[in-house]
mmCIF file of C-alpha atoms in Angstrom:
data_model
loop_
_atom_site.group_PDB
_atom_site.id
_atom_site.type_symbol
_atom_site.label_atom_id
_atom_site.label_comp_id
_atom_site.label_asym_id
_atom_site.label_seq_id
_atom_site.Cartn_x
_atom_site.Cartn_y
_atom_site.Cartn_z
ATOM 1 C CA UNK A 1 12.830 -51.038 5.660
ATOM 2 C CA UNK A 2 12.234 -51.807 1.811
ATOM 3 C CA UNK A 3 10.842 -49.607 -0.641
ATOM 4 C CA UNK A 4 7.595 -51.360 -1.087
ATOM 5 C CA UNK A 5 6.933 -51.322 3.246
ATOM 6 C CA UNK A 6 7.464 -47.688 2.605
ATOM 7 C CA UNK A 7 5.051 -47.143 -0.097
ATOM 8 C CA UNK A 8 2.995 -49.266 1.484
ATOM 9 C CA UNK A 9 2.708 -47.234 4.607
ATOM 10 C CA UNK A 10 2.377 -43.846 2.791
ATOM 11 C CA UNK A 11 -0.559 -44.996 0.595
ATOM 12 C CA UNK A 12 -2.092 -46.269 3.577
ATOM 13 C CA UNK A 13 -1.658 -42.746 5.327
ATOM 14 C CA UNK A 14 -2.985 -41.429 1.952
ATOM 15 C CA UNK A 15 -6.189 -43.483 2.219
ATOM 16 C CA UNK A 16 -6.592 -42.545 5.951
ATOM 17 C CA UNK A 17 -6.442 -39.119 5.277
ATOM 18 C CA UNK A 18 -9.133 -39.073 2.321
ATOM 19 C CA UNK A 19 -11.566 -41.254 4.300
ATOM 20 C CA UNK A 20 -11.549 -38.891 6.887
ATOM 21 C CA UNK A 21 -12.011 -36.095 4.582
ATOM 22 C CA UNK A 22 -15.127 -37.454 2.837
ATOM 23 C CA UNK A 23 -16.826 -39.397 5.936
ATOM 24 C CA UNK A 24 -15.983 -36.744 8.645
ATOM 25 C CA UNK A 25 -16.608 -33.394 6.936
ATOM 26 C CA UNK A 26 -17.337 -30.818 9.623
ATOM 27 C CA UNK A 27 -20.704 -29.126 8.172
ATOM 28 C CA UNK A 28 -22.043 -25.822 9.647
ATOM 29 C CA UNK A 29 -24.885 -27.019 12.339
ATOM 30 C CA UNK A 30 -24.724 -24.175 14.668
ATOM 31 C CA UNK A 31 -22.483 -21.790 16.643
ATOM 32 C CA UNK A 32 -21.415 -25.164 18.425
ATOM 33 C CA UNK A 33 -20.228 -26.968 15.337
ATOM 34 C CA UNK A 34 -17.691 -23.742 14.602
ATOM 35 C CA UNK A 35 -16.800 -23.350 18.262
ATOM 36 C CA UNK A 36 -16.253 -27.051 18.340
ATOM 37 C CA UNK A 37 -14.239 -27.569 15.134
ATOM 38 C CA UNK A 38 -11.945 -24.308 16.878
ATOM 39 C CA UNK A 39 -11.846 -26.238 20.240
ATOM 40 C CA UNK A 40 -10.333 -29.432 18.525
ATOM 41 C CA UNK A 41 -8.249 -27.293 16.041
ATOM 42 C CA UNK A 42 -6.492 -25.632 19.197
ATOM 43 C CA UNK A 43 -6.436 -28.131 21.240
ATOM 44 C CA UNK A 44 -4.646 -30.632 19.070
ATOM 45 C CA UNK A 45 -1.757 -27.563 18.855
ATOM 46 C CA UNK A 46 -1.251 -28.716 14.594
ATOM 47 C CA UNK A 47 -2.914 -25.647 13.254
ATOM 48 C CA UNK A 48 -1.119 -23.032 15.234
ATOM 49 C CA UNK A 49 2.194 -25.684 14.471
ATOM 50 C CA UNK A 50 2.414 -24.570 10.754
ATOM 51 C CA UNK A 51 0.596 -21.426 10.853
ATOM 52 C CA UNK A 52 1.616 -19.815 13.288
ATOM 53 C CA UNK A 53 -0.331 -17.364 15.756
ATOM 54 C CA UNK A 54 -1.709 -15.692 12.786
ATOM 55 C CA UNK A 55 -4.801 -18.201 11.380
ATOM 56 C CA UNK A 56 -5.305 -16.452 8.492
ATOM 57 C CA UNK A 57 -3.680 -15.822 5.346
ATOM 58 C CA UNK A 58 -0.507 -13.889 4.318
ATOM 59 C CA UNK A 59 0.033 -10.940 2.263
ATOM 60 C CA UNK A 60 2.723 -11.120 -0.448
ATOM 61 C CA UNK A 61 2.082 -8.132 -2.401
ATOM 62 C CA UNK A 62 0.987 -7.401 -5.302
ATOM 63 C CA UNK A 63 2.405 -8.475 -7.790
ATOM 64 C CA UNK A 64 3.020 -11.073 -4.816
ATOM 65 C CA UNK A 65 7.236 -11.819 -4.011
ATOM 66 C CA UNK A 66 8.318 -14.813 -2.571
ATOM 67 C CA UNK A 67 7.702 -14.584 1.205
ATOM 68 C CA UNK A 68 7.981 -16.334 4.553
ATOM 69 C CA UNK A 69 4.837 -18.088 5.754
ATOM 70 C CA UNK A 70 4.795 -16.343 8.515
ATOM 71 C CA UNK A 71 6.009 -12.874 7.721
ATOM 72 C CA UNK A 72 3.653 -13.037 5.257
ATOM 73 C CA UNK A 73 0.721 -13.314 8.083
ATOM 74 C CA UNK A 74 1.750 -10.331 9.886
ATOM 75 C CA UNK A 75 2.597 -8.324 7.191
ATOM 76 C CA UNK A 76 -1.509 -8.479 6.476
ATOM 77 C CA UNK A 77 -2.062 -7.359 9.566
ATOM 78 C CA UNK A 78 -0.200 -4.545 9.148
ATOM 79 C CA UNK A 79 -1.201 -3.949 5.118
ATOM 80 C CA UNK A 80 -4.832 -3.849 6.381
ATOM 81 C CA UNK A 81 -3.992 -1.496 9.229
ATOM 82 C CA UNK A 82 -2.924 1.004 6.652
ATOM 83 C CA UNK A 83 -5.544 0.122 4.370
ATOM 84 C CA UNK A 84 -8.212 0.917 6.704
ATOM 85 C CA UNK A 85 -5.954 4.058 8.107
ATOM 86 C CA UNK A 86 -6.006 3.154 11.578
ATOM 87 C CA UNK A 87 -2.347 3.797 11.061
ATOM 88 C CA UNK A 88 -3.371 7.719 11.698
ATOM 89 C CA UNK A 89 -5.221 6.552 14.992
ATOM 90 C CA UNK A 90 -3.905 7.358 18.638
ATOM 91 C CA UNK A 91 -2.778 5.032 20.875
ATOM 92 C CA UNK A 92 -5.358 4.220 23.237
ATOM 93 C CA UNK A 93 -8.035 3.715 20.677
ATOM 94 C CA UNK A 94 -10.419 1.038 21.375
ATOM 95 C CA UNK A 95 -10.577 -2.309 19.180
ATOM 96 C CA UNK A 96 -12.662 -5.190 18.829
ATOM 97 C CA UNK A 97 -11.153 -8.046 17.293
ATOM 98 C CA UNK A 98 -14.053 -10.233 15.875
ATOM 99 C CA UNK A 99 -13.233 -13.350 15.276
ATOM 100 C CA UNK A 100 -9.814 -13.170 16.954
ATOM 101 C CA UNK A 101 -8.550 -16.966 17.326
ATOM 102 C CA UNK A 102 -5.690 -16.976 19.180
ATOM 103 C CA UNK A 103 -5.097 -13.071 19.135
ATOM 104 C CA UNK A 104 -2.027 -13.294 17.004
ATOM 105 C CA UNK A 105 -3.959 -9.657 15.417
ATOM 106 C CA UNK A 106 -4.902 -8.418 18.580
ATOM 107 C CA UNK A 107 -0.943 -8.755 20.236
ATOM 108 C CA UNK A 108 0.340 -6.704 16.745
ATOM 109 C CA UNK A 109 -2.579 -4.291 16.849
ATOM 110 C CA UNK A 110 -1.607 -4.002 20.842
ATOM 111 C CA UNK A 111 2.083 -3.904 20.130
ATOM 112 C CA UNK A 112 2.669 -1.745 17.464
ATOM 113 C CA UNK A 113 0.221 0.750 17.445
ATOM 114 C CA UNK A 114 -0.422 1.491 20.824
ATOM 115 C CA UNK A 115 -4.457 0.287 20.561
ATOM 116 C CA UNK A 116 -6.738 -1.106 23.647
ATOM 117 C CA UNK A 117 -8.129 -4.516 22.084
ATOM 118 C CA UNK A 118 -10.728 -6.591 23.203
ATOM 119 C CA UNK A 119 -10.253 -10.060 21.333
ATOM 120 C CA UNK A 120 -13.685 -12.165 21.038
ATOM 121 C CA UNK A 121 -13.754 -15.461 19.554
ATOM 122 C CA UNK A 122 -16.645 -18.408 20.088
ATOM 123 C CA UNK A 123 -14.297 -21.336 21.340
ATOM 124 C CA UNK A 124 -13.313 -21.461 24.874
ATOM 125 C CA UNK A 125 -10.179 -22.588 23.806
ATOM 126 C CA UNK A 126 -9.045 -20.248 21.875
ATOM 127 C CA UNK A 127 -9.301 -17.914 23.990
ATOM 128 C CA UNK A 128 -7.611 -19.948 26.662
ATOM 129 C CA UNK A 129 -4.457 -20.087 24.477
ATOM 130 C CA UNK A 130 -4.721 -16.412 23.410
ATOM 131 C CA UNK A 131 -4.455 -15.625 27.136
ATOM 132 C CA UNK A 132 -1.630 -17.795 26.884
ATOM 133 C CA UNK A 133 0.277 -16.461 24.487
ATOM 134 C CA UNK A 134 0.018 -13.092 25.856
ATOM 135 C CA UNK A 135 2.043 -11.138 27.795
ATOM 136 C CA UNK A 136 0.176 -9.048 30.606
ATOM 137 C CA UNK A 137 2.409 -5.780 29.379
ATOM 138 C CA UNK A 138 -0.257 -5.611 26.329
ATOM 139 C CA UNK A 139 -3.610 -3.879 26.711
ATOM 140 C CA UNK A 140 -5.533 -6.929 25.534
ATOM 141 C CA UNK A 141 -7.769 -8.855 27.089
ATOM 142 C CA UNK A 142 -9.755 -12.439 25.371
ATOM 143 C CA UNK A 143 -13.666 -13.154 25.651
ATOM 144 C CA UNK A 144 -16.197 -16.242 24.164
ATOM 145 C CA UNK A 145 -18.718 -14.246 22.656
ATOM 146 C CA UNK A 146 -21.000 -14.772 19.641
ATOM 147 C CA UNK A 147 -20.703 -12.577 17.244
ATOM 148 C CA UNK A 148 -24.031 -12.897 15.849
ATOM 149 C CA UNK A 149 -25.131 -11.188 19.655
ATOM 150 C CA UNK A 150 -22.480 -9.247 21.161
ATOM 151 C CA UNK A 151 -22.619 -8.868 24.563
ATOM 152 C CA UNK A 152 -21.170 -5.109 24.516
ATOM 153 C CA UNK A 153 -23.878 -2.014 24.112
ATOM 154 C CA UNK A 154 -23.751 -0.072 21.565
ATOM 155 C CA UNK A 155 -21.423 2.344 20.495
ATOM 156 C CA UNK A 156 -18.781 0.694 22.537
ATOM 157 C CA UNK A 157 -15.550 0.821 20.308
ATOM 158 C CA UNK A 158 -13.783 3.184 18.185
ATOM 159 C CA UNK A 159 -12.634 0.522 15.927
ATOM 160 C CA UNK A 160 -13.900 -2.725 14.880
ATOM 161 C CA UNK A 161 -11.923 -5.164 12.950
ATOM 162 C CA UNK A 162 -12.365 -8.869 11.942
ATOM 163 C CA UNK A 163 -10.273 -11.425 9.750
ATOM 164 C CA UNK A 164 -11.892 -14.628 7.890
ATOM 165 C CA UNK A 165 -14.701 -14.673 10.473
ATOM 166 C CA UNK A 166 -17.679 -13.939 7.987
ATOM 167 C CA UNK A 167 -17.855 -17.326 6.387
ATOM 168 C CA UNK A 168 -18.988 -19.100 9.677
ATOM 169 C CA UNK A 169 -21.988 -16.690 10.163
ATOM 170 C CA UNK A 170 -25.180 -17.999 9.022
ATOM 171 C CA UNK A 171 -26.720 -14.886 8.920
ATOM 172 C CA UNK A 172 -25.012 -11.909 6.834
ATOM 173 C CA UNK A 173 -27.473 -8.657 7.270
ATOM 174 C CA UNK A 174 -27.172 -9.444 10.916
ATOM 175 C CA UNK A 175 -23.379 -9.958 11.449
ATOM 176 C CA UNK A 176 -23.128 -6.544 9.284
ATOM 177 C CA UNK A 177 -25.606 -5.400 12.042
ATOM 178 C CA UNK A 178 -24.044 -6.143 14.864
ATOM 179 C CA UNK A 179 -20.011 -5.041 13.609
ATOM 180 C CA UNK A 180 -22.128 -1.646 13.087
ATOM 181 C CA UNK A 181 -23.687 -1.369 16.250
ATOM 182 C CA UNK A 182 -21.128 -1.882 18.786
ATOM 183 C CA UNK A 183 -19.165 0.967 17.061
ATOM 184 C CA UNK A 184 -18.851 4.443 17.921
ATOM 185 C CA UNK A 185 -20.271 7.702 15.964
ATOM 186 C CA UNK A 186 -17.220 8.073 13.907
ATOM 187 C CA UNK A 187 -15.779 4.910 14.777
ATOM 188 C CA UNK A 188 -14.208 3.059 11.613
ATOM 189 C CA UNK A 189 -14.682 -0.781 10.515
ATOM 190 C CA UNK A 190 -12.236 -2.732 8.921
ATOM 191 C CA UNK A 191 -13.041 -6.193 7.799
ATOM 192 C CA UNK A 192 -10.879 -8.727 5.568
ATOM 193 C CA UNK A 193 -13.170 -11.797 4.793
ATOM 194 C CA UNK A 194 -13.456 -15.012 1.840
ATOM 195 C CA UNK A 195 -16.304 -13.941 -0.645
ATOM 196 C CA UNK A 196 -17.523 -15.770 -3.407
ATOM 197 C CA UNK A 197 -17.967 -14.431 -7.033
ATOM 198 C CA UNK A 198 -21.525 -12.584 -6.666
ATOM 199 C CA UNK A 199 -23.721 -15.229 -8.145
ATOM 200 C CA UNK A 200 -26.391 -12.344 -9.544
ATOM 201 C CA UNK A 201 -24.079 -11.194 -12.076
ATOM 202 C CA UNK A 202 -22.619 -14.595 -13.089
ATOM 203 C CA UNK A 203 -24.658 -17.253 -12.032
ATOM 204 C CA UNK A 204 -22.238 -20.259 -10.428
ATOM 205 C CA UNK A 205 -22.177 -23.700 -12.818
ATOM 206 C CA UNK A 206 -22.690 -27.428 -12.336
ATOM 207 C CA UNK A 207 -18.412 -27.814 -11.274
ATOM 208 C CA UNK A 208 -18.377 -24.451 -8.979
ATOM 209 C CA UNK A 209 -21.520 -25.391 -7.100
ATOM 210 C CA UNK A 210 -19.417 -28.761 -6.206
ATOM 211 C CA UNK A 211 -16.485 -26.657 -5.411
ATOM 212 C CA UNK A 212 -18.464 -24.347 -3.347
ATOM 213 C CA UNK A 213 -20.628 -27.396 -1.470
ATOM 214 C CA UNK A 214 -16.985 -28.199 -0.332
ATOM 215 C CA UNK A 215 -15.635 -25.667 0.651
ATOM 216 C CA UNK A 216 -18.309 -25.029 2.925
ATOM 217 C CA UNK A 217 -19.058 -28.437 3.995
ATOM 218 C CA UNK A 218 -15.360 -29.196 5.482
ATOM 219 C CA UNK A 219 -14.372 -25.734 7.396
ATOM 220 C CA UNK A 220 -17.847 -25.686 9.130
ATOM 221 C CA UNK A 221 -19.054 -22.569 7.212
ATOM 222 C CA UNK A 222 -22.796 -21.704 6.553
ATOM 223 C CA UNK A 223 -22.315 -19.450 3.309
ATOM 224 C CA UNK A 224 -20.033 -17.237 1.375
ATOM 225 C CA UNK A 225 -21.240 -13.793 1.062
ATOM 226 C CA UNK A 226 -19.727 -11.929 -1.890
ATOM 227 C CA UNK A 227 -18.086 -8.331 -1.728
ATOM 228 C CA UNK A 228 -20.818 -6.737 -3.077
ATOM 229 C CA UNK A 229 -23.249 -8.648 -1.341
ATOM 230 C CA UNK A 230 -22.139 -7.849 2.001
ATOM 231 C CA UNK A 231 -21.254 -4.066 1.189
ATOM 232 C CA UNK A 232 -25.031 -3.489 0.492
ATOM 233 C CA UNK A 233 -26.138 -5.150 3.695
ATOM 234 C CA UNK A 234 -23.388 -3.113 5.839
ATOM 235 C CA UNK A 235 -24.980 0.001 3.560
ATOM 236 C CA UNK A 236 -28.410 -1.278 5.057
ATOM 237 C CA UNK A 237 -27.750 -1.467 8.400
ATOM 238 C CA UNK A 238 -28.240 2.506 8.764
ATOM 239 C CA UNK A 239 -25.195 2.823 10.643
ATOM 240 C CA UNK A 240 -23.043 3.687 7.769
ATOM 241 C CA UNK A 241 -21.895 7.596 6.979
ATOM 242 C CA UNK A 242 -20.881 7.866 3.415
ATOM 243 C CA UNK A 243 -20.095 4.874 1.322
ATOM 244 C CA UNK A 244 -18.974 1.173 2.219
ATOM 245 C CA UNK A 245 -15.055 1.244 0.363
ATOM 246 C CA UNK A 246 -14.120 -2.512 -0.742
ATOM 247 C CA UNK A 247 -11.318 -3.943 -2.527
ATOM 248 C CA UNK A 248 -10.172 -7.129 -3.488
ATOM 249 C CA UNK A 249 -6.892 -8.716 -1.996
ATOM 250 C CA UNK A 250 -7.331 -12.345 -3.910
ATOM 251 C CA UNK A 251 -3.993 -11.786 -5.971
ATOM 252 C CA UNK A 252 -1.778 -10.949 -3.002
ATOM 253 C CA UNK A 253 -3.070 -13.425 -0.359
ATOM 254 C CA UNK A 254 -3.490 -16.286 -2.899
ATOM 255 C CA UNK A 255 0.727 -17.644 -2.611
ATOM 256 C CA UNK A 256 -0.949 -18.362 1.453
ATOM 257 C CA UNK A 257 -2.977 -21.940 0.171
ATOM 258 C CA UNK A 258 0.335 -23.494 -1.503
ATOM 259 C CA UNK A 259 2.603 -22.247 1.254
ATOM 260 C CA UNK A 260 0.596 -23.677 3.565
ATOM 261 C CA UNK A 261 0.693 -27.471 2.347
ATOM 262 C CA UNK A 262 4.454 -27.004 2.065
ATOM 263 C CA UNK A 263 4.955 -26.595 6.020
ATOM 264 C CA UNK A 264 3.881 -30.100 5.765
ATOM 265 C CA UNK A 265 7.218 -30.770 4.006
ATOM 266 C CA UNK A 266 9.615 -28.193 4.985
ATOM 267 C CA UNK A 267 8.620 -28.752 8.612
ATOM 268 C CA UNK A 268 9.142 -32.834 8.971
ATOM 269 C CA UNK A 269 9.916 -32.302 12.784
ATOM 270 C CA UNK A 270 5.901 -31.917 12.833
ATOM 271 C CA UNK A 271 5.849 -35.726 12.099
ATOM 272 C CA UNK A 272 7.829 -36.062 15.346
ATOM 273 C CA UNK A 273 5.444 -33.832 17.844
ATOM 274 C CA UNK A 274 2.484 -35.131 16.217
ATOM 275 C CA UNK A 275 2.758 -38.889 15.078
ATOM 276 C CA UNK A 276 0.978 -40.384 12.559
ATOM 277 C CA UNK A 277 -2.404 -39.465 13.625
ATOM 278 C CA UNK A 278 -1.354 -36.120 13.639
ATOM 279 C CA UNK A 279 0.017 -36.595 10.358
ATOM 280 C CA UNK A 280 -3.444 -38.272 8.765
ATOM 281 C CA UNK A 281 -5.343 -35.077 9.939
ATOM 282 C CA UNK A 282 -2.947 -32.590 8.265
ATOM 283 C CA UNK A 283 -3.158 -34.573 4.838
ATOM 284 C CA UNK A 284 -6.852 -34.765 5.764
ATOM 285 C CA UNK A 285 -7.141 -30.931 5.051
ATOM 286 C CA UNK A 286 -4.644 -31.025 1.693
ATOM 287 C CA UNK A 287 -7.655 -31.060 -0.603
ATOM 288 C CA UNK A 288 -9.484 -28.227 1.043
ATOM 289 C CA UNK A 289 -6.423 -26.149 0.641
ATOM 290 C CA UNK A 290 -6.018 -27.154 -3.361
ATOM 291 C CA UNK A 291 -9.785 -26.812 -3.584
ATOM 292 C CA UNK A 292 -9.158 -23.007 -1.676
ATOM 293 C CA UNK A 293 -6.289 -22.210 -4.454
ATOM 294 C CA UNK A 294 -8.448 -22.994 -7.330
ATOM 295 C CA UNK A 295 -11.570 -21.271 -6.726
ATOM 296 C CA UNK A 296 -9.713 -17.889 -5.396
ATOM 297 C CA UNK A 297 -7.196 -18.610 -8.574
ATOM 298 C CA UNK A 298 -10.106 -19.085 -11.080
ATOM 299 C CA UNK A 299 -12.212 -16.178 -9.444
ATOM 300 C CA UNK A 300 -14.954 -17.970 -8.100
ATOM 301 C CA UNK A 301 -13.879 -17.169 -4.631
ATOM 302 C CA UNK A 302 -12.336 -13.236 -4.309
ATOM 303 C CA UNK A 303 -10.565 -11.823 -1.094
ATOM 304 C CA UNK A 304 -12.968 -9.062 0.292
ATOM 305 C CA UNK A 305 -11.467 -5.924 1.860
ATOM 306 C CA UNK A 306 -14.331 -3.941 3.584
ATOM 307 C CA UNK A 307 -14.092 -0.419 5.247
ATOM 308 C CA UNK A 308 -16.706 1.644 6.857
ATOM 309 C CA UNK A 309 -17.216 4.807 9.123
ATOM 310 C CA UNK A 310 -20.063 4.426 11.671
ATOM 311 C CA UNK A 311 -22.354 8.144 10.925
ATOM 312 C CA UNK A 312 -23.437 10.241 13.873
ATOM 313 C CA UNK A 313 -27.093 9.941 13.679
ATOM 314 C CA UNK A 314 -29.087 6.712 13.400
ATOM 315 C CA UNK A 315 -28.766 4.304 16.065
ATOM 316 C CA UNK A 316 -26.117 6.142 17.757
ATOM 317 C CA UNK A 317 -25.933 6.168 21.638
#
């Protein structure tokens, strides 16, 4: 095969891949559109190919080291277990995994620490392969549910915990409402979620508006809350005892966006299991990924580290 053949093929895999990110971008519609962009995500098996069972980003310190992808991914896990304390809880203490994906968080929080967890997620398939991938020895179990309407009552859970699923709610003081409710007087929250710079202290310009339209617009997500943003609506909900603790993890998840465009090359054999059109919808999501690195490098995006202790009095059942 010649040179130019070869360059021929790759530009045309090039031009494949950016059509399909400008002309199919998968905006936020409704709970369908993110339950449908998770369907074809799992289905198609190339997400949980390069990152693992872990869909969220890795934890590399801070200052960050050089890291496995993957080691990285449940390293946060177990970072924001200790974060949050839940490292003092007893075995047997209820969780709710909002926002689980394919319970790669629920099997460690299961595993290693003993905990009951109830994985929800809104894609059918994900919670299909969840089931999959776990062994009946763990106390876990999968659900669809909405987490905009939980289905439990309240006051069911001594621990709540989500990863990354904020973004896809279109409705901020009533996700904060609902991770509140279904959690037990005393009960603690623990959520790790994207923010964006808080837009009333620096207002966003002409180039981050662009970025932000973007980032939105192709990982089906309805809005960015920022850290503080979201820390006075989980203050509002009533639930709260004490003050909402936040912190920002930006600097040692931010090595996760690079890493995870080179799988693509240290992993060829994904060329192989996937083909070509597998290939075109991994370079499809290359500039979302760049775009991700420079707005969490530049600080218009910041890595939001929430923690909250349900009080004993308002709401409380």
């Amino acid at each position: 095969m010649s040179l130019w053949l070869i360059l021929g093929i790759v530009l045309a895999l090039l031009i494949a891949a950016v059509a399909l990110y400008l002309f199919t971008a998968r905006r936020y519609q409704s709970s369908d559109s993110v339950a449908n962009s998770y369907d074809q995500w799992t289905e198609d098996g190339i997400l949980e190919f390069y990152w693992g069972e872990h869909i969220h980003l890795g934890h590399y310190g801070s200052p960050p080291q050089r890291k496995d992808f993957l080691t990285a991914k449940a390293d946060f896990v177990h970072e924001m277990v200790r974060w949050g304390g839940l490292d003092q809880l007893a075995p047997g203490t209820t969780v709710l995994d909002v926002g689980c994906g394919i319970g790669g968080s629920s099997r460690i929080l299961a595993r290693d620490y003993g905990f009951a967890v109830t994985g929800i997620t809104i894609s059918p398939q994900q919670v299909k392969r969840a089931q999959e991938l776990t062994s009946n020895e763990l106390d876990v179990r999968f659900q669809v549910d909405d987490a905009m309407s939980m289905s439990f009552p309240d006051a069911s859970f001594d621990v709540v915990w989500s990863i990354e699923a904020g973004p896809h709610m279109p409705d901020k003081a009533v996700f904060a409402k609902e991770l509140m409710r279904v959690l037990k007087p005393g009960g603690i929250l623990v959520v790790a979620d994207w923010n964006q710079r808080d837009a009333r202290q620096t207002p966003l310009n002409g180039w981050e508006r662009s970025v932000m339209r973007q980032l939105l617009d192709q990982w089906s997500h309805p809005e960015f809350a920022s850290i503080e943003g979201f820390a006075e609506q989980l203050a509002a909900t009533g639930f709260v005892a004490g003050e909402v603790i936040t912190a920002d993890w930006a600097e040692a998840t931010l090595p996760s966006w690079l890493d995870s465009i080179w799988q693509g090359v240290a992993r060829p054999e994904g060329l192989v299991r996937f083909g070509v059109p597998g290939l075109v919808k991994s370079l499809r999501e290359v500039p979302t990924l760049l775009l991700m690195r420079l707005a969490f490098g530049t600080g218009l995006c910041r890595f939001g580290m929430f923690r909250a202790v349900r009080n004993r009095g308002y709401g409380a059942s």
